[in-house]
Amino acid sequence: MIPRIFDDIMAGMKPWGVSGQFDALEDIYNVVFQLTVRASSSTELANDPIAVKKLKHCLQDCEKAASPASLLVSWLPSKDRKQRQKSSKEMYLMFKKVLDERKATGSREDDPTQVLIEEGNADNDIVEVRIPHTYS
């Protein structure tokens, strides 16, 4: 896994070039998010830049929808609650798709998801563990 992490760092830093300016907050956040997906998720998601971008977007939508009011009255139907549910469902389906493909093909990867599969955890339990780790 360590070589993949260094590859992710190099790939994330390559667009920065050797001179000029870059948006440190955004560009460094993108590299850190990629590393978080690599270390806490599955290889399939971490290797797919479109999936990483979609996952990042879903997480940002969930964060935007978390307000004091939505936390205090979480049962109240609201635009924020619907957005959070939609984003959570998209993330769930992304992780579930990886699990289904691995089980269908019998493929194995060297990542945290594989450890949970080999321990005999149910798919829903695996997904419930992966999503909060990606938030971290």
JSON list of C-alpha atoms in Angstrom, two decimals:
[
{"chain": "A", "resi": 1, "resn": "MET", "atom": "CA", "xyz": [0.00, 0.00, 0.00]},
{"chain": "A", "resi": 2, "resn": "ILE", "atom": "CA", "xyz": [2.89, 2.40, 0.71]},
{"chain": "A", "resi": 3, "resn": "PRO", "atom": "CA", "xyz": [4.04, 2.53, -2.94]},
{"chain": "A", "resi": 4, "resn": "ARG", "atom": "CA", "xyz": [0.47, 3.37, -3.99]},
{"chain": "A", "resi": 5, "resn": "ILE", "atom": "CA", "xyz": [0.34, 6.17, -1.43]},
{"chain": "A", "resi": 6, "resn": "PHE", "atom": "CA", "xyz": [3.56, 7.66, -2.81]},
{"chain": "A", "resi": 7, "resn": "ASP", "atom": "CA", "xyz": [2.18, 7.31, -6.35]},
{"chain": "A", "resi": 8, "resn": "ASP", "atom": "CA", "xyz": [-0.93, 9.22, -5.26]},
{"chain": "A", "resi": 9, "resn": "ILE", "atom": "CA", "xyz": [1.20, 11.97, -3.73]},
{"chain": "A", "resi": 10, "resn": "MET", "atom": "CA", "xyz": [3.32, 12.30, -6.87]},
{"chain": "A", "resi": 11, "resn": "ALA", "atom": "CA", "xyz": [0.26, 12.28, -9.14]},
{"chain": "A", "resi": 12, "resn": "GLY", "atom": "CA", "xyz": [-1.39, 14.95, -7.01]},
{"chain": "A", "resi": 13, "resn": "MET", "atom": "CA", "xyz": [1.70, 17.15, -6.95]},
{"chain": "A", "resi": 14, "resn": "LYS", "atom": "CA", "xyz": [2.62, 16.79, -10.64]},
{"chain": "A", "resi": 15, "resn": "PRO", "atom": "CA", "xyz": [0.15, 19.47, -11.85]},
{"chain": "A", "resi": 16, "resn": "TRP", "atom": "CA", "xyz": [1.71, 21.97, -9.43]},
{"chain": "A", "resi": 17, "resn": "GLY", "atom": "CA", "xyz": [4.85, 22.21, -11.55]},
{"chain": "A", "resi": 18, "resn": "VAL", "atom": "CA", "xyz": [8.18, 23.56, -10.33]},
{"chain": "A", "resi": 19, "resn": "SER", "atom": "CA", "xyz": [7.32, 27.24, -10.36]},
{"chain": "A", "resi": 20, "resn": "GLY", "atom": "CA", "xyz": [4.33, 29.53, -10.28]},
{"chain": "A", "resi": 21, "resn": "GLN", "atom": "CA", "xyz": [1.34, 29.61, -7.99]},
{"chain": "A", "resi": 22, "resn": "PHE", "atom": "CA", "xyz": [-1.22, 27.12, -6.82]},
{"chain": "A", "resi": 23, "resn": "ASP", "atom": "CA", "xyz": [-4.21, 27.14, -4.49]},
{"chain": "A", "resi": 24, "resn": "ALA", "atom": "CA", "xyz": [-2.65, 25.50, -1.43]},
{"chain": "A", "resi": 25, "resn": "LEU", "atom": "CA", "xyz": [-5.95, 24.94, 0.35]},
{"chain": "A", "resi": 26, "resn": "GLU", "atom": "CA", "xyz": [-7.65, 23.26, -2.58]},
{"chain": "A", "resi": 27, "resn": "ASP", "atom": "CA", "xyz": [-4.69, 21.41, -4.10]},
{"chain": "A", "resi": 28, "resn": "ILE", "atom": "CA", "xyz": [-3.34, 20.04, -0.84]},
{"chain": "A", "resi": 29, "resn": "TYR", "atom": "CA", "xyz": [-6.86, 19.10, 0.25]},
{"chain": "A", "resi": 30, "resn": "ASN", "atom": "CA", "xyz": [-7.28, 17.09, -2.96]},
{"chain": "A", "resi": 31, "resn": "VAL", "atom": "CA", "xyz": [-4.06, 15.16, -2.28]},
{"chain": "A", "resi": 32, "resn": "VAL", "atom": "CA", "xyz": [-5.04, 14.52, 1.34]},
{"chain": "A", "resi": 33, "resn": "PHE", "atom": "CA", "xyz": [-8.51, 13.39, 0.29]},
{"chain": "A", "resi": 34, "resn": "GLN", "atom": "CA", "xyz": [-7.01, 11.00, -2.28]},
{"chain": "A", "resi": 35, "resn": "LEU", "atom": "CA", "xyz": [-4.76, 9.56, 0.45]},
{"chain": "A", "resi": 36, "resn": "THR", "atom": "CA", "xyz": [-7.77, 9.20, 2.77]},
{"chain": "A", "resi": 37, "resn": "VAL", "atom": "CA", "xyz": [-9.69, 7.27, 0.12]},
{"chain": "A", "resi": 38, "resn": "ARG", "atom": "CA", "xyz": [-6.64, 5.08, -0.52]},
{"chain": "A", "resi": 39, "resn": "ALA", "atom": "CA", "xyz": [-6.07, 4.32, 3.17]},
{"chain": "A", "resi": 40, "resn": "SER", "atom": "CA", "xyz": [-9.66, 3.89, 4.29]},
{"chain": "A", "resi": 41, "resn": "SER", "atom": "CA", "xyz": [-11.55, 2.62, 1.28]},
{"chain": "A", "resi": 42, "resn": "SER", "atom": "CA", "xyz": [-11.02, 0.29, -1.64]},
{"chain": "A", "resi": 43, "resn": "THR", "atom": "CA", "xyz": [-8.42, 0.17, -4.37]},
{"chain": "A", "resi": 44, "resn": "GLU", "atom": "CA", "xyz": [-11.09, 0.36, -7.06]},
{"chain": "A", "resi": 45, "resn": "LEU", "atom": "CA", "xyz": [-12.40, 3.68, -5.76]},
{"chain": "A", "resi": 46, "resn": "ALA", "atom": "CA", "xyz": [-8.93, 5.10, -5.07]},
{"chain": "A", "resi": 47, "resn": "ASN", "atom": "CA", "xyz": [-7.75, 4.25, -8.61]},
{"chain": "A", "resi": 48, "resn": "ASP", "atom": "CA", "xyz": [-10.74, 5.94, -10.26]},
{"chain": "A", "resi": 49, "resn": "PRO", "atom": "CA", "xyz": [-10.36, 9.75, -10.33]},
{"chain": "A", "resi": 50, "resn": "ILE", "atom": "CA", "xyz": [-14.02, 10.20, -11.30]},
{"chain": "A", "resi": 51, "resn": "ALA", "atom": "CA", "xyz": [-15.17, 8.09, -8.33]},
{"chain": "A", "resi": 52, "resn": "VAL", "atom": "CA", "xyz": [-12.87, 10.03, -5.98]},
{"chain": "A", "resi": 53, "resn": "LYS", "atom": "CA", "xyz": [-14.28, 13.32, -7.27]},
{"chain": "A", "resi": 54, "resn": "LYS", "atom": "CA", "xyz": [-17.86, 12.05, -6.88]},
{"chain": "A", "resi": 55, "resn": "LEU", "atom": "CA", "xyz": [-17.12, 10.78, -3.38]},
{"chain": "A", "resi": 56, "resn": "LYS", "atom": "CA", "xyz": [-15.59, 14.15, -2.44]},
{"chain": "A", "resi": 57, "resn": "HIS", "atom": "CA", "xyz": [-18.67, 15.93, -3.81]},
{"chain": "A", "resi": 58, "resn": "CYS", "atom": "CA", "xyz": [-21.01, 13.66, -1.81]},
{"chain": "A", "resi": 59, "resn": "LEU", "atom": "CA", "xyz": [-19.07, 14.27, 1.38]},
{"chain": "A", "resi": 60, "resn": "GLN", "atom": "CA", "xyz": [-19.10, 18.03, 0.81]},
{"chain": "A", "resi": 61, "resn": "ASP", "atom": "CA", "xyz": [-22.87, 17.92, 0.24]},
{"chain": "A", "resi": 62, "resn": "CYS", "atom": "CA", "xyz": [-23.33, 16.06, 3.52]},
{"chain": "A", "resi": 63, "resn": "GLU", "atom": "CA", "xyz": [-21.18, 18.60, 5.34]},
{"chain": "A", "resi": 64, "resn": "LYS", "atom": "CA", "xyz": [-23.12, 21.54, 3.86]},
{"chain": "A", "resi": 65, "resn": "ALA", "atom": "CA", "xyz": [-26.41, 19.94, 4.91]},
{"chain": "A", "resi": 66, "resn": "ALA", "atom": "CA", "xyz": [-25.28, 19.56, 8.53]},
{"chain": "A", "resi": 67, "resn": "SER", "atom": "CA", "xyz": [-26.51, 22.62, 10.35]},
{"chain": "A", "resi": 68, "resn": "PRO", "atom": "CA", "xyz": [-27.44, 23.08, 14.02]},
{"chain": "A", "resi": 69, "resn": "ALA", "atom": "CA", "xyz": [-31.11, 23.08, 13.11]},
{"chain": "A", "resi": 70, "resn": "SER", "atom": "CA", "xyz": [-30.85, 19.92, 11.03]},
{"chain": "A", "resi": 71, "resn": "LEU", "atom": "CA", "xyz": [-29.05, 18.15, 13.88]},
{"chain": "A", "resi": 72, "resn": "LEU", "atom": "CA", "xyz": [-31.56, 19.23, 16.54]},
{"chain": "A", "resi": 73, "resn": "VAL", "atom": "CA", "xyz": [-34.64, 18.31, 14.53]},
{"chain": "A", "resi": 74, "resn": "SER", "atom": "CA", "xyz": [-33.22, 15.63, 12.26]},
{"chain": "A", "resi": 75, "resn": "TRP", "atom": "CA", "xyz": [-36.64, 14.05, 11.78]},
{"chain": "A", "resi": 76, "resn": "LEU", "atom": "CA", "xyz": [-38.05, 17.21, 10.16]},
{"chain": "A", "resi": 77, "resn": "PRO", "atom": "CA", "xyz": [-38.28, 16.88, 6.36]},
{"chain": "A", "resi": 78, "resn": "SER", "atom": "CA", "xyz": [-36.12, 19.60, 4.86]},
{"chain": "A", "resi": 79, "resn": "LYS", "atom": "CA", "xyz": [-34.05, 20.34, 1.79]},
{"chain": "A", "resi": 80, "resn": "ASP", "atom": "CA", "xyz": [-30.84, 19.72, 3.77]},
{"chain": "A", "resi": 81, "resn": "ARG", "atom": "CA", "xyz": [-32.07, 16.36, 5.05]},
{"chain": "A", "resi": 82, "resn": "LYS", "atom": "CA", "xyz": [-33.03, 15.25, 1.54]},
{"chain": "A", "resi": 83, "resn": "GLN", "atom": "CA", "xyz": [-29.63, 16.32, 0.19]},
{"chain": "A", "resi": 84, "resn": "ARG", "atom": "CA", "xyz": [-27.82, 14.47, 2.98]},
{"chain": "A", "resi": 85, "resn": "GLN", "atom": "CA", "xyz": [-29.87, 11.33, 2.34]},
{"chain": "A", "resi": 86, "resn": "LYS", "atom": "CA", "xyz": [-29.24, 11.53, -1.41]},
{"chain": "A", "resi": 87, "resn": "SER", "atom": "CA", "xyz": [-25.48, 11.96, -0.94]},
{"chain": "A", "resi": 88, "resn": "SER", "atom": "CA", "xyz": [-25.33, 9.19, 1.65]},
{"chain": "A", "resi": 89, "resn": "LYS", "atom": "CA", "xyz": [-27.19, 6.86, -0.70]},
{"chain": "A", "resi": 90, "resn": "GLU", "atom": "CA", "xyz": [-24.78, 7.64, -3.55]},
{"chain": "A", "resi": 91, "resn": "MET", "atom": "CA", "xyz": [-21.79, 6.85, -1.32]},
{"chain": "A", "resi": 92, "resn": "TYR", "atom": "CA", "xyz": [-23.43, 3.65, -0.12]},
{"chain": "A", "resi": 93, "resn": "LEU", "atom": "CA", "xyz": [-24.05, 2.53, -3.71]},
{"chain": "A", "resi": 94, "resn": "MET", "atom": "CA", "xyz": [-20.44, 3.29, -4.68]},
{"chain": "A", "resi": 95, "resn": "PHE", "atom": "CA", "xyz": [-19.05, 1.13, -1.88]},
{"chain": "A", "resi": 96, "resn": "LYS", "atom": "CA", "xyz": [-21.67, -1.59, -2.40]},
{"chain": "A", "resi": 97, "resn": "LYS", "atom": "CA", "xyz": [-20.83, -1.78, -6.10]},
{"chain": "A", "resi": 98, "resn": "VAL", "atom": "CA", "xyz": [-17.18, -2.49, -5.26]},
{"chain": "A", "resi": 99, "resn": "LEU", "atom": "CA", "xyz": [-18.20, -5.25, -2.85]},
{"chain": "A", "resi": 100, "resn": "ASP", "atom": "CA", "xyz": [-20.57, -6.83, -5.36]},
{"chain": "A", "resi": 101, "resn": "GLU", "atom": "CA", "xyz": [-17.95, -6.77, -8.13]},
{"chain": "A", "resi": 102, "resn": "ARG", "atom": "CA", "xyz": [-15.32, -8.35, -5.88]},
{"chain": "A", "resi": 103, "resn": "LYS", "atom": "CA", "xyz": [-17.65, -11.13, -4.82]},
{"chain": "A", "resi": 104, "resn": "ALA", "atom": "CA", "xyz": [-18.82, -11.76, -8.38]},
{"chain": "A", "resi": 105, "resn": "THR", "atom": "CA", "xyz": [-15.32, -11.94, -9.84]},
{"chain": "A", "resi": 106, "resn": "GLY", "atom": "CA", "xyz": [-13.53, -13.32, -6.80]},
{"chain": "A", "resi": 107, "resn": "SER", "atom": "CA", "xyz": [-10.88, -10.63, -7.11]},
{"chain": "A", "resi": 108, "resn": "ARG", "atom": "CA", "xyz": [-8.75, -9.66, -4.11]},
{"chain": "A", "resi": 109, "resn": "GLU", "atom": "CA", "xyz": [-6.99, -6.40, -3.35]},
{"chain": "A", "resi": 110, "resn": "ASP", "atom": "CA", "xyz": [-4.57, -5.35, -0.64]},
{"chain": "A", "resi": 111, "resn": "ASP", "atom": "CA", "xyz": [-6.76, -2.78, 1.10]},
{"chain": "A", "resi": 112, "resn": "PRO", "atom": "CA", "xyz": [-8.91, -2.29, 4.22]},
{"chain": "A", "resi": 113, "resn": "THR", "atom": "CA", "xyz": [-12.07, -3.40, 2.44]},
{"chain": "A", "resi": 114, "resn": "GLN", "atom": "CA", "xyz": [-10.53, -6.77, 1.66]},
{"chain": "A", "resi": 115, "resn": "VAL", "atom": "CA", "xyz": [-9.63, -7.28, 5.32]},
{"chain": "A", "resi": 116, "resn": "LEU", "atom": "CA", "xyz": [-13.27, -6.74, 6.29]},
{"chain": "A", "resi": 117, "resn": "ILE", "atom": "CA", "xyz": [-14.46, -9.12, 3.56]},
{"chain": "A", "resi": 118, "resn": "GLU", "atom": "CA", "xyz": [-12.05, -11.83, 4.70]},
{"chain": "A", "resi": 119, "resn": "GLU", "atom": "CA", "xyz": [-13.21, -11.43, 8.30]},
{"chain": "A", "resi": 120, "resn": "GLY", "atom": "CA", "xyz": [-16.68, -12.44, 7.12]},
{"chain": "A", "resi": 121, "resn": "ASN", "atom": "CA", "xyz": [-18.43, -9.14, 7.76]},
{"chain": "A", "resi": 122, "resn": "ALA", "atom": "CA", "xyz": [-21.77, -8.51, 6.08]},
{"chain": "A", "resi": 123, "resn": "ASP", "atom": "CA", "xyz": [-21.82, -6.07, 3.15]},
{"chain": "A", "resi": 124, "resn": "ASN", "atom": "CA", "xyz": [-23.91, -3.50, 5.04]},
{"chain": "A", "resi": 125, "resn": "ASP", "atom": "CA", "xyz": [-21.50, -3.64, 7.98]},
{"chain": "A", "resi": 126, "resn": "ILE", "atom": "CA", "xyz": [-18.52, -3.10, 5.68]},
{"chain": "A", "resi": 127, "resn": "VAL", "atom": "CA", "xyz": [-20.14, -0.10, 4.00]},
{"chain": "A", "resi": 128, "resn": "GLU", "atom": "CA", "xyz": [-21.19, 1.36, 7.36]},
{"chain": "A", "resi": 129, "resn": "VAL", "atom": "CA", "xyz": [-17.56, 1.20, 8.47]},
{"chain": "A", "resi": 130, "resn": "ARG", "atom": "CA", "xyz": [-16.07, 2.60, 5.23]},
{"chain": "A", "resi": 131, "resn": "ILE", "atom": "CA", "xyz": [-18.19, 5.74, 4.94]},
{"chain": "A", "resi": 132, "resn": "PRO", "atom": "CA", "xyz": [-17.32, 7.25, 8.36]},
{"chain": "A", "resi": 133, "resn": "HIS", "atom": "CA", "xyz": [-13.63, 6.50, 7.81]},
{"chain": "A", "resi": 134, "resn": "THR", "atom": "CA", "xyz": [-13.74, 8.45, 4.57]},
{"chain": "A", "resi": 135, "resn": "TYR", "atom": "CA", "xyz": [-15.19, 11.42, 6.49]},
{"chain": "A", "resi": 136, "resn": "SER", "atom": "CA", "xyz": [-12.17, 11.45, 8.79]}
]
